[in-house]
Coordinates of C-alpha atoms in Angstrom, one line a residue:
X1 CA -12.9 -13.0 -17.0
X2 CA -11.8 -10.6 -20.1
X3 CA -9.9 -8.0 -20.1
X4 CA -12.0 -4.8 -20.0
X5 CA -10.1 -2.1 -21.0
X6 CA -10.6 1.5 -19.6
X7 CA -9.8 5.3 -19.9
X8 CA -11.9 6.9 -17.5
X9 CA -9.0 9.1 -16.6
X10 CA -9.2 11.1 -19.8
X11 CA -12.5 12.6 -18.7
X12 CA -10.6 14.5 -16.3
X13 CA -8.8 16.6 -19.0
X14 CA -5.0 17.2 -19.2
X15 CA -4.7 19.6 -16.6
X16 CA -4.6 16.2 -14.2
X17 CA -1.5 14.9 -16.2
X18 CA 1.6 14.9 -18.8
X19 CA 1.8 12.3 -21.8
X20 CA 5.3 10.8 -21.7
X21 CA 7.4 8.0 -23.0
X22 CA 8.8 5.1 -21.5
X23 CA 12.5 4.7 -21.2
X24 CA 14.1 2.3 -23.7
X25 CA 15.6 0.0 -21.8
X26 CA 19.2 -2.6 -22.5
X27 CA 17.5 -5.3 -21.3
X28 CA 13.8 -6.6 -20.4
X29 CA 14.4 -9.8 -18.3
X30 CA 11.0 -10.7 -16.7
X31 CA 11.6 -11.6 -13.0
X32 CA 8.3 -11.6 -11.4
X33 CA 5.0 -12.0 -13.0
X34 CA 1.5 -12.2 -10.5
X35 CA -0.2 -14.4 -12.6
X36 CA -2.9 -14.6 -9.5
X37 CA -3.7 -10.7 -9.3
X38 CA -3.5 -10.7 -13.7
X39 CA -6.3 -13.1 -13.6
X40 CA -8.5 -10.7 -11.8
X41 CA -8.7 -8.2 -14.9
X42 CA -8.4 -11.2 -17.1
X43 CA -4.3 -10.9 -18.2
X44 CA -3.2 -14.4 -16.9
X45 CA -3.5 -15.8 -20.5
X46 CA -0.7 -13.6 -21.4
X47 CA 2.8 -15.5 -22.9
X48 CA 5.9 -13.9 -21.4
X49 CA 6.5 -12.5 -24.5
X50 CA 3.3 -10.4 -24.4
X51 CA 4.0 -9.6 -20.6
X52 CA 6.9 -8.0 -21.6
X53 CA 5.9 -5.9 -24.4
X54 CA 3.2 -4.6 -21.9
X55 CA 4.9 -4.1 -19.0
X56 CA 8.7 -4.0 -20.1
X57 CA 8.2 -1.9 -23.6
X58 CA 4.5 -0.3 -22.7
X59 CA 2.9 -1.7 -25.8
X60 CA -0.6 -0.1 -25.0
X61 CA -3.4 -2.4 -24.8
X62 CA -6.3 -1.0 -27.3
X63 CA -8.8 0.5 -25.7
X64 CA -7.1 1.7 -23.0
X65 CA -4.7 4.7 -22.6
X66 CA -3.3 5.6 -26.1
X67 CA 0.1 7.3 -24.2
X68 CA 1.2 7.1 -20.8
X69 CA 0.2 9.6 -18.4
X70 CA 2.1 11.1 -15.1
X71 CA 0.1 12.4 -12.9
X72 CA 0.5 15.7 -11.3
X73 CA 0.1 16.3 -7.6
X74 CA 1.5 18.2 -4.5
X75 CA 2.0 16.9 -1.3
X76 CA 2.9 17.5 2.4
X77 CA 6.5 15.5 3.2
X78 CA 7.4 15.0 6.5
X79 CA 4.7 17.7 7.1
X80 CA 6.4 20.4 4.8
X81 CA 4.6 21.3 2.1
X82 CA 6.0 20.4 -2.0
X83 CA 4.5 22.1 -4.8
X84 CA 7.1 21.0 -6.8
X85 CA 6.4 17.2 -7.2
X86 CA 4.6 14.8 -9.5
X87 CA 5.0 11.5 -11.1
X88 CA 9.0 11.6 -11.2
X89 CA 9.9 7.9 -11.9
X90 CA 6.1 6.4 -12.9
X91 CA 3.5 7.1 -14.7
X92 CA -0.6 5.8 -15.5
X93 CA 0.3 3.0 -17.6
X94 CA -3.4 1.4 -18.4
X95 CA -6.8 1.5 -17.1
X96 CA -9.3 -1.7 -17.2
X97 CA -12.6 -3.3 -14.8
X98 CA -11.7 -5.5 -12.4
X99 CA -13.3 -8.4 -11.4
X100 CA -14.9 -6.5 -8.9
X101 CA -16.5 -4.3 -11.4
X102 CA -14.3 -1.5 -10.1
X103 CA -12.2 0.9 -12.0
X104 CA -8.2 -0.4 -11.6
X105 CA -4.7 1.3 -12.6
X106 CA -1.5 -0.1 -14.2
X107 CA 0.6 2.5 -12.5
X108 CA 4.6 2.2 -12.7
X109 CA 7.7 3.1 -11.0
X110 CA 11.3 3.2 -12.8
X111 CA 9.7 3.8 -16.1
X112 CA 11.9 6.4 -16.8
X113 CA 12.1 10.4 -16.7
X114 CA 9.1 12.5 -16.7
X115 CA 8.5 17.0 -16.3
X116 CA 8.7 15.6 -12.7
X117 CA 11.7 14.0 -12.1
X118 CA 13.3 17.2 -10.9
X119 CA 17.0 15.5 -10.6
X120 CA 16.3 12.2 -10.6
X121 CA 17.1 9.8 -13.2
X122 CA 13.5 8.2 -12.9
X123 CA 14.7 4.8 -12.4
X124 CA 14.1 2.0 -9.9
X125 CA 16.6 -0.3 -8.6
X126 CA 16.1 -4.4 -8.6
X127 CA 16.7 -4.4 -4.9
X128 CA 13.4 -1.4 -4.7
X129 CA 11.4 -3.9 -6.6
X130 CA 11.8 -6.8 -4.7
X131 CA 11.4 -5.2 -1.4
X132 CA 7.6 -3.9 -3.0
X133 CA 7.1 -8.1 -3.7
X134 CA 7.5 -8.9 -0.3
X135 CA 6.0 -5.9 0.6
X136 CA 2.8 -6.1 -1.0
X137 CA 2.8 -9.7 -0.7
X138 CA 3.2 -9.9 3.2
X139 CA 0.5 -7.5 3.7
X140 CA -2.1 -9.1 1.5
X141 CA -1.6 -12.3 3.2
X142 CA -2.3 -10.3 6.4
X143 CA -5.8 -8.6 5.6
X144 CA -4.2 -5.1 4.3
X145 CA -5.8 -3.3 2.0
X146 CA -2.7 -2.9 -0.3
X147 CA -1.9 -2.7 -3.7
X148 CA -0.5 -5.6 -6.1
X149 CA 3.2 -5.6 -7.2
X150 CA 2.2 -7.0 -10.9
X151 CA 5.5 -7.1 -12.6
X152 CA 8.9 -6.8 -12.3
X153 CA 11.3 -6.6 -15.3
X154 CA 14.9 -6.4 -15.0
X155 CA 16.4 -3.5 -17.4
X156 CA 20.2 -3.8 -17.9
X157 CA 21.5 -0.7 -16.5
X158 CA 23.6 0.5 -13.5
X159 CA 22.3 2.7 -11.0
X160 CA 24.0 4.8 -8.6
X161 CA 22.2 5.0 -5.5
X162 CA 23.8 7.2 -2.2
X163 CA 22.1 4.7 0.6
X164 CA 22.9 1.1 -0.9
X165 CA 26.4 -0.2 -2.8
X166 CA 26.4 1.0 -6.6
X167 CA 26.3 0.5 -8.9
X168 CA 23.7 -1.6 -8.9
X169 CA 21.0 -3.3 -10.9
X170 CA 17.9 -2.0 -12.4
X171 CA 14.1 -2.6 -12.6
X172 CA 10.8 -1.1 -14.0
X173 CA 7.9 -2.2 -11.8
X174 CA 4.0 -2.2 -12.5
X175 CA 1.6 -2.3 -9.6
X176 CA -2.4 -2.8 -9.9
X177 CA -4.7 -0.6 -8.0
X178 CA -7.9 0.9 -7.3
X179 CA -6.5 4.7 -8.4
X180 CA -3.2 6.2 -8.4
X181 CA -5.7 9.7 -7.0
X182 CA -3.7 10.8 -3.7
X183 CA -4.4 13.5 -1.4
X184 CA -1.6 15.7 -3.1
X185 CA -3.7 15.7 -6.0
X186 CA -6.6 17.5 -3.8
X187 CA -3.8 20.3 -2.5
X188 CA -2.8 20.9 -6.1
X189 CA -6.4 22.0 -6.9
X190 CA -6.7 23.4 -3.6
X191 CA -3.0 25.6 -3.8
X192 CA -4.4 26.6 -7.5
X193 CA -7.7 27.2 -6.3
X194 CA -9.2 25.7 -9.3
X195 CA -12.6 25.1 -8.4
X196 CA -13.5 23.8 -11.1
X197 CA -11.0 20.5 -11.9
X198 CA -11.7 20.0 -8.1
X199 CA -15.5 19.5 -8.6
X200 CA -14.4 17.0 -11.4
X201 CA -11.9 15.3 -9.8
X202 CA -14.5 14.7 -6.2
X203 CA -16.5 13.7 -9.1
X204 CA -14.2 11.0 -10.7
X205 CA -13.2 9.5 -7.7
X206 CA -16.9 9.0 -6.1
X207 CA -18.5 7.9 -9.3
X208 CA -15.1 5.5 -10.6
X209 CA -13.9 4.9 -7.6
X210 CA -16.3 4.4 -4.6
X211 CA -19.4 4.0 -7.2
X212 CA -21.5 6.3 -5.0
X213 CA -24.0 8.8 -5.8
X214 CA -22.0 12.2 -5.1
X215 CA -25.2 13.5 -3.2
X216 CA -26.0 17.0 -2.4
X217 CA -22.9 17.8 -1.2
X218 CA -20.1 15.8 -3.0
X219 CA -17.0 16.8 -1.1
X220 CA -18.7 15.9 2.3
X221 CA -20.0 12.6 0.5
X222 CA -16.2 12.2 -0.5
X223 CA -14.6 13.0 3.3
X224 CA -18.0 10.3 4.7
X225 CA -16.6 7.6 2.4
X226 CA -12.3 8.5 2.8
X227 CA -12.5 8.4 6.7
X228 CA -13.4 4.7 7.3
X229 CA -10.9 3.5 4.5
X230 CA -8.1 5.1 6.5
X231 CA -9.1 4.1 9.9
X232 CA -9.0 0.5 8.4
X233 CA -5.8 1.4 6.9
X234 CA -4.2 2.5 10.0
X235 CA -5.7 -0.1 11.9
X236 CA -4.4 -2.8 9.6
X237 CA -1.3 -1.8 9.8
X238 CA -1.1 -2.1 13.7
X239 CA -2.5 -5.5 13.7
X240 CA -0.2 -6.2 11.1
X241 CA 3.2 -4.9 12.9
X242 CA 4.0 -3.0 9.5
X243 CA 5.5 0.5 9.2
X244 CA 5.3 1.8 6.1
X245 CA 8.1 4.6 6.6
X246 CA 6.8 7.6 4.6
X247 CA 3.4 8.3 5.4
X248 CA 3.3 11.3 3.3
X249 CA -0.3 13.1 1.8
X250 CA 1.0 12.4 -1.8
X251 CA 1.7 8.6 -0.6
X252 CA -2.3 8.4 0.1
X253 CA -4.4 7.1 -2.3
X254 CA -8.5 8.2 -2.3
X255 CA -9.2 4.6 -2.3
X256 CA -7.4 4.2 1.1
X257 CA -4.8 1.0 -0.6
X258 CA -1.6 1.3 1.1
X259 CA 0.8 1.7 -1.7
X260 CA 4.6 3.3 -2.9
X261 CA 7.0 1.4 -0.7
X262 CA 10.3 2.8 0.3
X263 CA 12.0 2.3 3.4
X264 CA 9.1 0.0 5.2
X265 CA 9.8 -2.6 8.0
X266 CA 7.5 -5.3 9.8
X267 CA 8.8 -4.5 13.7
X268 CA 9.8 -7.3 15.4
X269 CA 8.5 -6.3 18.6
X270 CA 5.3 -4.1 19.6
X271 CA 7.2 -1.4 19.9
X272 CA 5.7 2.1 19.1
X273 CA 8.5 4.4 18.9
X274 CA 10.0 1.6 16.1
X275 CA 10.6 3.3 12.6
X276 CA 11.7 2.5 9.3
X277 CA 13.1 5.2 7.8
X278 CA 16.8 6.5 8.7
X279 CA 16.1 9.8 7.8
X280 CA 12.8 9.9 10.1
X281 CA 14.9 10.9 13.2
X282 CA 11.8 12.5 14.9
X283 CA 10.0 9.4 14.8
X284 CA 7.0 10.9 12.7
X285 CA 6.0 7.5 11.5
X286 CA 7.1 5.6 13.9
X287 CA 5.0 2.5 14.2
X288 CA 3.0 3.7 17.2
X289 CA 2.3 7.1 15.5
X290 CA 0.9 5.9 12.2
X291 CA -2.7 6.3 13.2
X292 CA -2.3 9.8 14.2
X293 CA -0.2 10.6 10.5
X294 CA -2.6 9.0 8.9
X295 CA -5.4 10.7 10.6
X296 CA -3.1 14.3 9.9
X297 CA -3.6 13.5 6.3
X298 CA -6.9 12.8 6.0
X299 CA -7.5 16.7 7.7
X300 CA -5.5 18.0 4.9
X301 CA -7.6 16.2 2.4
X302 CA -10.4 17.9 4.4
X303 CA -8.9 21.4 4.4
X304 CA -8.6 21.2 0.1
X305 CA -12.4 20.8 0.2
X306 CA -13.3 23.3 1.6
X307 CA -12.8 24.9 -1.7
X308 CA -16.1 23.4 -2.4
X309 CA -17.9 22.9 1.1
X310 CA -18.8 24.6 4.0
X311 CA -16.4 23.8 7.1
X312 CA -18.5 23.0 9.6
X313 CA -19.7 19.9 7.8
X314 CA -16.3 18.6 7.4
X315 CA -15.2 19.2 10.7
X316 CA -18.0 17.2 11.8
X317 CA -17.3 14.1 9.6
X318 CA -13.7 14.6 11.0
X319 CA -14.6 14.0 14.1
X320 CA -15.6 10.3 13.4
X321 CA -12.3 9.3 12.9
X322 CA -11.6 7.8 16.3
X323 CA -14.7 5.9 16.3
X324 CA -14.1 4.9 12.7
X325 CA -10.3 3.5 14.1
X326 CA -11.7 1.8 16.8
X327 CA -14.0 -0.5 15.0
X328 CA -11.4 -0.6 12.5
X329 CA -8.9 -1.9 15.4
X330 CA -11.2 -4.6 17.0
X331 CA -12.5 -5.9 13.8
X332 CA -8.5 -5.8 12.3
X333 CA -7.9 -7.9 15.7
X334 CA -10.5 -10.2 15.7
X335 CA -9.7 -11.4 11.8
X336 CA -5.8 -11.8 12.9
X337 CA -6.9 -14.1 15.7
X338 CA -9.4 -16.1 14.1
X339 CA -12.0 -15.0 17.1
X340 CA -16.0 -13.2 17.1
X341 CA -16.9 -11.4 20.1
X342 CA -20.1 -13.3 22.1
X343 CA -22.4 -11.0 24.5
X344 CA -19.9 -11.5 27.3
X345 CA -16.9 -10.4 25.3
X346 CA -15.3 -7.2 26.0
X347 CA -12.4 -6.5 22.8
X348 CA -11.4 -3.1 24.0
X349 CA -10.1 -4.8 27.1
X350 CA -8.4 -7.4 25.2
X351 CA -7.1 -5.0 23.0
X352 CA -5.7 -2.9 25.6
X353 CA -4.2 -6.4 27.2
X354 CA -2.7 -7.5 24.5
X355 CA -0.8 -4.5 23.8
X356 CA 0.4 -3.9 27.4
X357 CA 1.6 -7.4 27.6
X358 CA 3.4 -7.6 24.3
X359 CA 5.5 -4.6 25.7
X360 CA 6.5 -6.1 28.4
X361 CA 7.3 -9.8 27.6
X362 CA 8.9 -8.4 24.1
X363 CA 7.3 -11.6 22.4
X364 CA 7.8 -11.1 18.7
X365 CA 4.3 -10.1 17.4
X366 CA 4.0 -13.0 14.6
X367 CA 4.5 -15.4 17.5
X368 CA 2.3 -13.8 19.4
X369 CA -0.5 -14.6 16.8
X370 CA 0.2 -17.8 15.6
X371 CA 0.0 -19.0 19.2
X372 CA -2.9 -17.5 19.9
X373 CA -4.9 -18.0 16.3
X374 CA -8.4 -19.9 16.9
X375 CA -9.1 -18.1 20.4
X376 CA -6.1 -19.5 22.4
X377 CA -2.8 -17.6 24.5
X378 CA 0.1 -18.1 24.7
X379 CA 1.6 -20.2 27.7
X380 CA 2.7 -18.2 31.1
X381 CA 1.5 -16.6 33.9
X382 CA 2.3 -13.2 32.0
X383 CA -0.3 -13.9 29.4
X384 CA -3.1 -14.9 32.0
X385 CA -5.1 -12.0 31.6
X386 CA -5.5 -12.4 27.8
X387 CA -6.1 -15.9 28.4
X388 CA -9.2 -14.8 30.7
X389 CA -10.5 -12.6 28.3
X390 CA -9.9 -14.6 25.0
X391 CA -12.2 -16.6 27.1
X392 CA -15.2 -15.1 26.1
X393 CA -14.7 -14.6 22.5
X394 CA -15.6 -18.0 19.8
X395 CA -13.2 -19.3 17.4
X396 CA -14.6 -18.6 13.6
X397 CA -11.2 -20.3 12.4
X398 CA -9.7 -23.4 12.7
X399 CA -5.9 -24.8 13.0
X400 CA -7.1 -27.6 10.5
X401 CA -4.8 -26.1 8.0
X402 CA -0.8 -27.8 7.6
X403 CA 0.1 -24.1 8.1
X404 CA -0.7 -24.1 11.7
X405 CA 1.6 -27.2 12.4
X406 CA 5.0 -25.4 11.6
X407 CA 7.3 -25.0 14.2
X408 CA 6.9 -21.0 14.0
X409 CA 5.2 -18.2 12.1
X410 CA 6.0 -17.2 8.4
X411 CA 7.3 -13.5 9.2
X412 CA 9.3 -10.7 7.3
X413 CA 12.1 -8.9 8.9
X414 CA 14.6 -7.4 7.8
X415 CA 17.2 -9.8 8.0
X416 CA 15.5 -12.1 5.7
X417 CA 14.6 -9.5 3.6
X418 CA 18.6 -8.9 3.1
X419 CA 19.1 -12.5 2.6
X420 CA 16.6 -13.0 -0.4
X421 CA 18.1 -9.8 -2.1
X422 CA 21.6 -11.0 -1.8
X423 CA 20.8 -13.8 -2.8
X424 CA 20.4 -12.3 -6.4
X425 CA 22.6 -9.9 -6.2
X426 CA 25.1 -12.1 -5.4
X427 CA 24.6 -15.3 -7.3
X428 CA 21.2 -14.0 -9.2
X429 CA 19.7 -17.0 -7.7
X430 CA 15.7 -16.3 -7.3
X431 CA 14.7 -19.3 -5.6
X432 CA 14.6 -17.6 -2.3
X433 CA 12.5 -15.1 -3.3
X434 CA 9.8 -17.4 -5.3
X435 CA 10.1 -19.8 -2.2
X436 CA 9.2 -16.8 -0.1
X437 CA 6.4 -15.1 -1.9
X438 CA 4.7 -19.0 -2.0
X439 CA 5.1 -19.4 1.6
X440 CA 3.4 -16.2 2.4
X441 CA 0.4 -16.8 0.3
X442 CA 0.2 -20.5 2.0
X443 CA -0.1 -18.6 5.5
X444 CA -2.6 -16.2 3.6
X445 CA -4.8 -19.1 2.9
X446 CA -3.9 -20.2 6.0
X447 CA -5.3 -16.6 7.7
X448 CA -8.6 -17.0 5.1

């Protein structure tokens, strides 16, 4: 396909955002380039030379944004509320169609300082951008709904960082989305009580985003359409053993794309009080609890529009949240085994079987489901009742693929993560990394 280039952002009006520059960087040395997510808004033709000027220098690309733009938001962090918060270390690079016909963002992160920075320096280290590769890349491979790391540029400059050893090395990122829109950008509107930038933005994001007609009510239309994207999100993140580690309102985007990783971790084990962040001593988004924040965000989102609704309408598309998760759940399940439920098929059972007995046996949850992919269990007595159920279910995936003949699954813990960044650090060899990020995708295709 062509690139299409974009600017429906503009329509908005620049009470949504602040036109900045990009840092001027020592260095641009590219270090990752997705040529397989550029071809989906027609960039793979790009030399390295052009990659860089775009996403290393921001050379706009015509037609699209003629500065770049960071976006202004609020959000709720660790559940207490920050009105002082934006786009600190990013900023809305581009705007194009994607090969879905959908609206998409070039949004960055170490691009340098914006009005939001507050303290920071509104940088990104090279270890911070690798960890989003193998972020982003994991997940995709495993069915999440997720955002694309694009491109990573090293910069030439030496950060101090107080939780890793510094100095260290530097990165500007570019990630490819649906909408950089979160729900902080609702409670903005909603703390201002600007009415009227809140109809456009409900607007904006039904029309660009979700391509639906905003109906009678558009804020309820919105909430309808928001609620099933999380409860897939959360859902996909169980089946996927991921903790994202900062489930904060201003970390959700309206599409319902996981994005903006920090501190995540894949658990080993199905364990639900497992978290990812140090400084999340309360367990708030522990893996076990990321439904319920995710759910706790989605009712804030709910709360801003009643700026422009009636309550009792929004309570009641509230309520179908559960629901909304449990399909979410079974169907998240089913793809990850390879399995469709016949007549005689009971998934909440298995459901509820599988996670009893991957507490107790402690089986790590990738071999769990590579031993059990195509409708099969595990051997021992202590997997017999998933074995009886599984029973009823039919395989719609087969083990034909050279993927399923390894002597174990392709996971992503944090061990390994710490071996492909020292790896560089220490001898700036990349082949690790490049070896990872192809295995994952040949267990994606595998999964498919």
């Amino acid at each position: 396909m062509d690139f299409s280039p974009q600017q429906a952002i503009l329509t908005l009006g620049d009470a949504f955002y602040d036109p900045v520059a990009p840092a001027d960087f020592p260095q641009t040395i590219l270090r990752f380039r997705n040529d397989r997510a550029a071809a989906t808004v027609g960039l793979e033709g790009l030399s390295d030379e052009q990659w860089i000027a775009h996403f290393g220098r921001f050379q706009p690309f015509e037609g699209s944004l003629p500065r770049p733009l960071a976006l202004r938001y609020h959000g709720h962090q660790f559940r207490v509320y920050n009105p002082d918060i934006g786009d600190g270390r990013g900023f809305l690079f581009a705007q194009m169609t994607g090969e879905d016909g959908r609206l998409m963002d070039f949004g960055t992160k170490g691009s340098g300082q914006t009005p939001w920075s507050r303290f920071g320096d509104g940088r990104l280290t090279l270890k911070g951008g690798v960890r989003e590769i193998l972020a982003t890349e994991m997940l995709q491979a495993l069915g999440v709904n997720t955002s694309k790391t694009f491109s990573l540029i090293e910069t030439g400059e030496a950060l101090h960082r107080g939780d890793e050893p510094s100095p260290t090395r530097s990165a500007v990122m570019v990630r490819l989305s649906h909408s950089h829109v979160r729900i902080g950008t609702f409670q903005r509107l909603a703390y201002l009580k600007d009415t009227e930038s809140m109809q456009a933005l409900v607007d904006y994001v039904l029309r660009n985003l979700y391509t639906v007609d905003p109906g009678e009510n558009p804020a309820l239309t919105l909430l309808q359409n928001f609620i099933p994207r999380c409860a897939e999100l959360a859902a996909s993140y169980m089946i996927a053993g991921f903790v994202h580690g900062v489930l904060n309102t201003d970390n959700i985007n309206l599409t319902g794309e996981s994005f903006d990783y920090g501190p995540w971790r894949f658990t080993p084990e199905w364990e639900p009080g497992f978290t990812a962040a140090y400084f999340d001593q309360q367990g708030l988004y522990a893996f076990g609890r990321q439904p319920e924040a995710i759910f706790w965000n989605v009712m804030q989102l709910a709360g801003t529009l009643r700026l422009l609704s009636d309550e009792a309408p929004l309570i009641a598309a509230l309520d179908t949240f559960p629901d909304a998760y449990e399909a979410a759940l079974t169907a998240a399940m089913m793809r990850r085994l390879g399995i469709a439920a016949t007549p005689l098929a009971n998934p909440a059972a298995l459901i509820l079987a599988i996670d009893s007995t991957l507490r107790e046996t402690r089986l790590p949850i990738d071999r769990f489901f590579f031993d059990s992919f195509g409708g099969r269990a595990p051997d021992g007595a202590a997997f017999d009742e998933i074995r009886a159920l599984i029973a009823d279910f039919v395989p719609v995936r087969t083990r034909d693929h050279p993927y399923w003949s390894d002597a174990g699954p392709c996971s992503m813990h944090i061990e390994e993560v710490e071996a492909i960044w020292s790896a560089i650090d220490e001898r700036d060899d990349w082949g690790p990394l490049h070896a990872k990020v192809a295995a994952i995708r040949r267990m994606g295709t595998a999964l498919a």
